[in-house]
Short mmCIF file of C-alpha atoms in Angstrom, two decimals:
data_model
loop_
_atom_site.label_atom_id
_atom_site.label_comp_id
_atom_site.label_asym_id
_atom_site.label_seq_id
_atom_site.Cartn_x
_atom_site.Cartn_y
_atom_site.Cartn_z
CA UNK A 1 -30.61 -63.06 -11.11
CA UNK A 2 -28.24 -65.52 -12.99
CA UNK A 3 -30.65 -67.00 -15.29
CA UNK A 4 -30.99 -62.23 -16.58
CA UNK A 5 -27.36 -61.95 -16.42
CA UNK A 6 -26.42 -64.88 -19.08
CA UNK A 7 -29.48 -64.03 -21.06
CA UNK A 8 -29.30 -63.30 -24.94
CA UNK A 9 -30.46 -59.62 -24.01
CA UNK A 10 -27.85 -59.32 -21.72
CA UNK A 11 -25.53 -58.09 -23.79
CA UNK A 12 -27.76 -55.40 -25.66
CA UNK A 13 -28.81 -54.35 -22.27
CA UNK A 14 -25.25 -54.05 -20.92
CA UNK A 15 -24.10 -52.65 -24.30
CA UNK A 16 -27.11 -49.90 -23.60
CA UNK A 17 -26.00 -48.81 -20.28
CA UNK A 18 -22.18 -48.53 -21.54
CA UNK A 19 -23.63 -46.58 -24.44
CA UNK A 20 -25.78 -44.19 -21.67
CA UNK A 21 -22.52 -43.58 -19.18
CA UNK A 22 -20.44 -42.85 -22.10
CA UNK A 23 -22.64 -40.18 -23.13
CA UNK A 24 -23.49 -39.14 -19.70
CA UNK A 25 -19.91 -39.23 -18.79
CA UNK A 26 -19.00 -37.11 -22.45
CA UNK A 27 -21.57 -34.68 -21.65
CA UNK A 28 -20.36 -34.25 -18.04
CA UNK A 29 -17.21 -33.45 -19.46
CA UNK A 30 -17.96 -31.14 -22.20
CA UNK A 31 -19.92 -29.39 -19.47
CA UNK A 32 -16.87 -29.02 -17.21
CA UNK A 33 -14.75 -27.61 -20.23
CA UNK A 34 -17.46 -25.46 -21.46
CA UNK A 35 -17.63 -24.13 -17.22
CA UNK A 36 -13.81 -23.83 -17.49
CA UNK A 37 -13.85 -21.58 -20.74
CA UNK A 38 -16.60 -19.30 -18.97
CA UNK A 39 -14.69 -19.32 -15.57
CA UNK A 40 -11.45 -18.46 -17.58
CA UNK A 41 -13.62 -15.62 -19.68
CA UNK A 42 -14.73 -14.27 -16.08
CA UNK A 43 -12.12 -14.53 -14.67
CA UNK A 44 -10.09 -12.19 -17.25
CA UNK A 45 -13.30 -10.23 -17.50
CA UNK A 46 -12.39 -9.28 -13.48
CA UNK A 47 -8.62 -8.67 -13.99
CA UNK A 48 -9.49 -6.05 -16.77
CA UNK A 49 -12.48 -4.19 -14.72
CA UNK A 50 -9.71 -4.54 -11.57
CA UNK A 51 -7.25 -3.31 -13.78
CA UNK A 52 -9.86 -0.60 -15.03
CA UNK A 53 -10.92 -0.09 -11.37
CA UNK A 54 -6.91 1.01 -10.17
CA UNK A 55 -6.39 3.28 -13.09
CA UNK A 56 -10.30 4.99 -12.54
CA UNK A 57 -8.84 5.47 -8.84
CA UNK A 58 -5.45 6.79 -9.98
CA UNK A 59 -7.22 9.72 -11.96
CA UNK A 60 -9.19 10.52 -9.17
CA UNK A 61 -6.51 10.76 -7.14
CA UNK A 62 -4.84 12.77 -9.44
CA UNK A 63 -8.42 15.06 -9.91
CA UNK A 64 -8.75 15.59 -6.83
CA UNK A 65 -4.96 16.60 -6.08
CA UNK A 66 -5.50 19.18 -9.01
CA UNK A 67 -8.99 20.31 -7.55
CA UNK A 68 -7.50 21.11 -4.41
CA UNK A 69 -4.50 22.73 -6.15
CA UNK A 70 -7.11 24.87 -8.30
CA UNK A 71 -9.23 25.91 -5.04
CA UNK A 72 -6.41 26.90 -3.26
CA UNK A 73 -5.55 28.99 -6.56
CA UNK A 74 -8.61 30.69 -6.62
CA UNK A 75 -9.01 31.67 -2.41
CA UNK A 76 -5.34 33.00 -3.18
CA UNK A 77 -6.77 35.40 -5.90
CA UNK A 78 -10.38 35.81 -3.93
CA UNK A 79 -7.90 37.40 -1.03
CA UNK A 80 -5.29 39.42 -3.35
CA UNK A 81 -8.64 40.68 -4.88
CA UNK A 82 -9.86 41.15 -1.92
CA UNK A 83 -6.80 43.42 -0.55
CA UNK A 84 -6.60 45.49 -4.21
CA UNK A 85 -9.96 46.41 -3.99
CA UNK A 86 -9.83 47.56 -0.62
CA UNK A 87 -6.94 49.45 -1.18
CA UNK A 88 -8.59 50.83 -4.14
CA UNK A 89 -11.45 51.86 -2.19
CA UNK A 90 -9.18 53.78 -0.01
CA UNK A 91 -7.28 55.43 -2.28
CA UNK A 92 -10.98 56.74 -4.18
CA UNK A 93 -11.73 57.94 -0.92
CA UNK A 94 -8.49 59.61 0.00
CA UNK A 95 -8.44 60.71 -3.88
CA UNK A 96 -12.18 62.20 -2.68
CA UNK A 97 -10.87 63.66 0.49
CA UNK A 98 -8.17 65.59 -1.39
CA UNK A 99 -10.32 66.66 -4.36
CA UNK A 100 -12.63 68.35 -1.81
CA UNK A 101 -9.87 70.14 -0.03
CA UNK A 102 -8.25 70.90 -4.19
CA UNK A 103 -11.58 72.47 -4.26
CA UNK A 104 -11.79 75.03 -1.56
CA UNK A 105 -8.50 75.91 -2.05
CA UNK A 106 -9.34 76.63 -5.66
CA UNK A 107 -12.36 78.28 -4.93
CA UNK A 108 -10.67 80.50 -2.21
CA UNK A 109 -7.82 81.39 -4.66
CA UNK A 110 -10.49 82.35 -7.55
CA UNK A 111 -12.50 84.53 -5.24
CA UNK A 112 -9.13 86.94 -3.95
CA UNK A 113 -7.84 87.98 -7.68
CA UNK A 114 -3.77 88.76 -7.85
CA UNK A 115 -3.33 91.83 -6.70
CA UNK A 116 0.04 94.24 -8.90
CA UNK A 117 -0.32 96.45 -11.21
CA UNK A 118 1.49 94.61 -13.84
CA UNK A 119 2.14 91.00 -15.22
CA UNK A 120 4.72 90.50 -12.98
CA UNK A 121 3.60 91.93 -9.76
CA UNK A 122 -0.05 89.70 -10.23
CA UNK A 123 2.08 86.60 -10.68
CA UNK A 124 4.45 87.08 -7.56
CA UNK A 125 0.67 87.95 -5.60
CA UNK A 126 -0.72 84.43 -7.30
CA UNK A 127 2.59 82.34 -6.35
CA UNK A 128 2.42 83.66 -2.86
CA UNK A 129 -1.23 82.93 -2.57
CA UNK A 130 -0.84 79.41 -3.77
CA UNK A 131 2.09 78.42 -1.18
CA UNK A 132 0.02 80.21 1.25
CA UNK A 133 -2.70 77.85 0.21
CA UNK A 134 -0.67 74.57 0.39
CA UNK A 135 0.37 75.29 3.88
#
């Protein structure tokens, strides 16, 4: 083992191996730096999707605050619709109701004529016939 280490080739041999760390020990660290850079690059890569992730569940926060704000709008005017039509519908068939009753009065005033013999005397018997009829 003596007689390889104080060889001539020793030297180029050792010289060889230093050579063969040095690169293995450069490309070892270019690797880590070139790891570093991508672990740097991923890790601002997550702070802008977190940072894109908060503000995403801000607006729909705030989307869903105005949703419920808008529903509640529209049940408000569903019910106030609801109560304006009914009354509507009430007051068509009240509006019915007294158009009917309009009607026979009408009808029962057209069929007895004013009675007088002049102007005046017809319009005192048409007066009295329509209070009569709106009792």
């Amino acid at each position: 083992m003596l007689a390889i280490l104080t060889s001539r080739l020793a030297g180029p041999i050792s010289s060889a191996f230093a050579l063969l760390f040095l690169v293995l020990a450069l490309t070892q660290c270019v690797g880590k730096v070139h790891q570093t850079r991508r672990a740097d690059a991923a890790e601002m890569a997550l702070s802008v999707a977190k940072t894109d992730l908060d503000q995403c569940q801000r607006n729909e926060a705030g989307l869903e605050a105005s949703m419920r704000g808008q529903n509640a709008a529209v049940k408000r005017l569903e019910t106030e619709a609801s109560i304006r039509t009914a009354a509507a519908e009430e007051a068509v068939t009240q509006a019915l109701r007294g158009r009917a009753g309009a009607e026979a009065r009408a009808a029962k005033l057209l069929r007895n004529p004013p009675a007088g013999i002049d102007a005046c005397a017809r319009m005192e018997s048409a007066d009295t016939a329509v209070l009569r009829s709106l009792q």
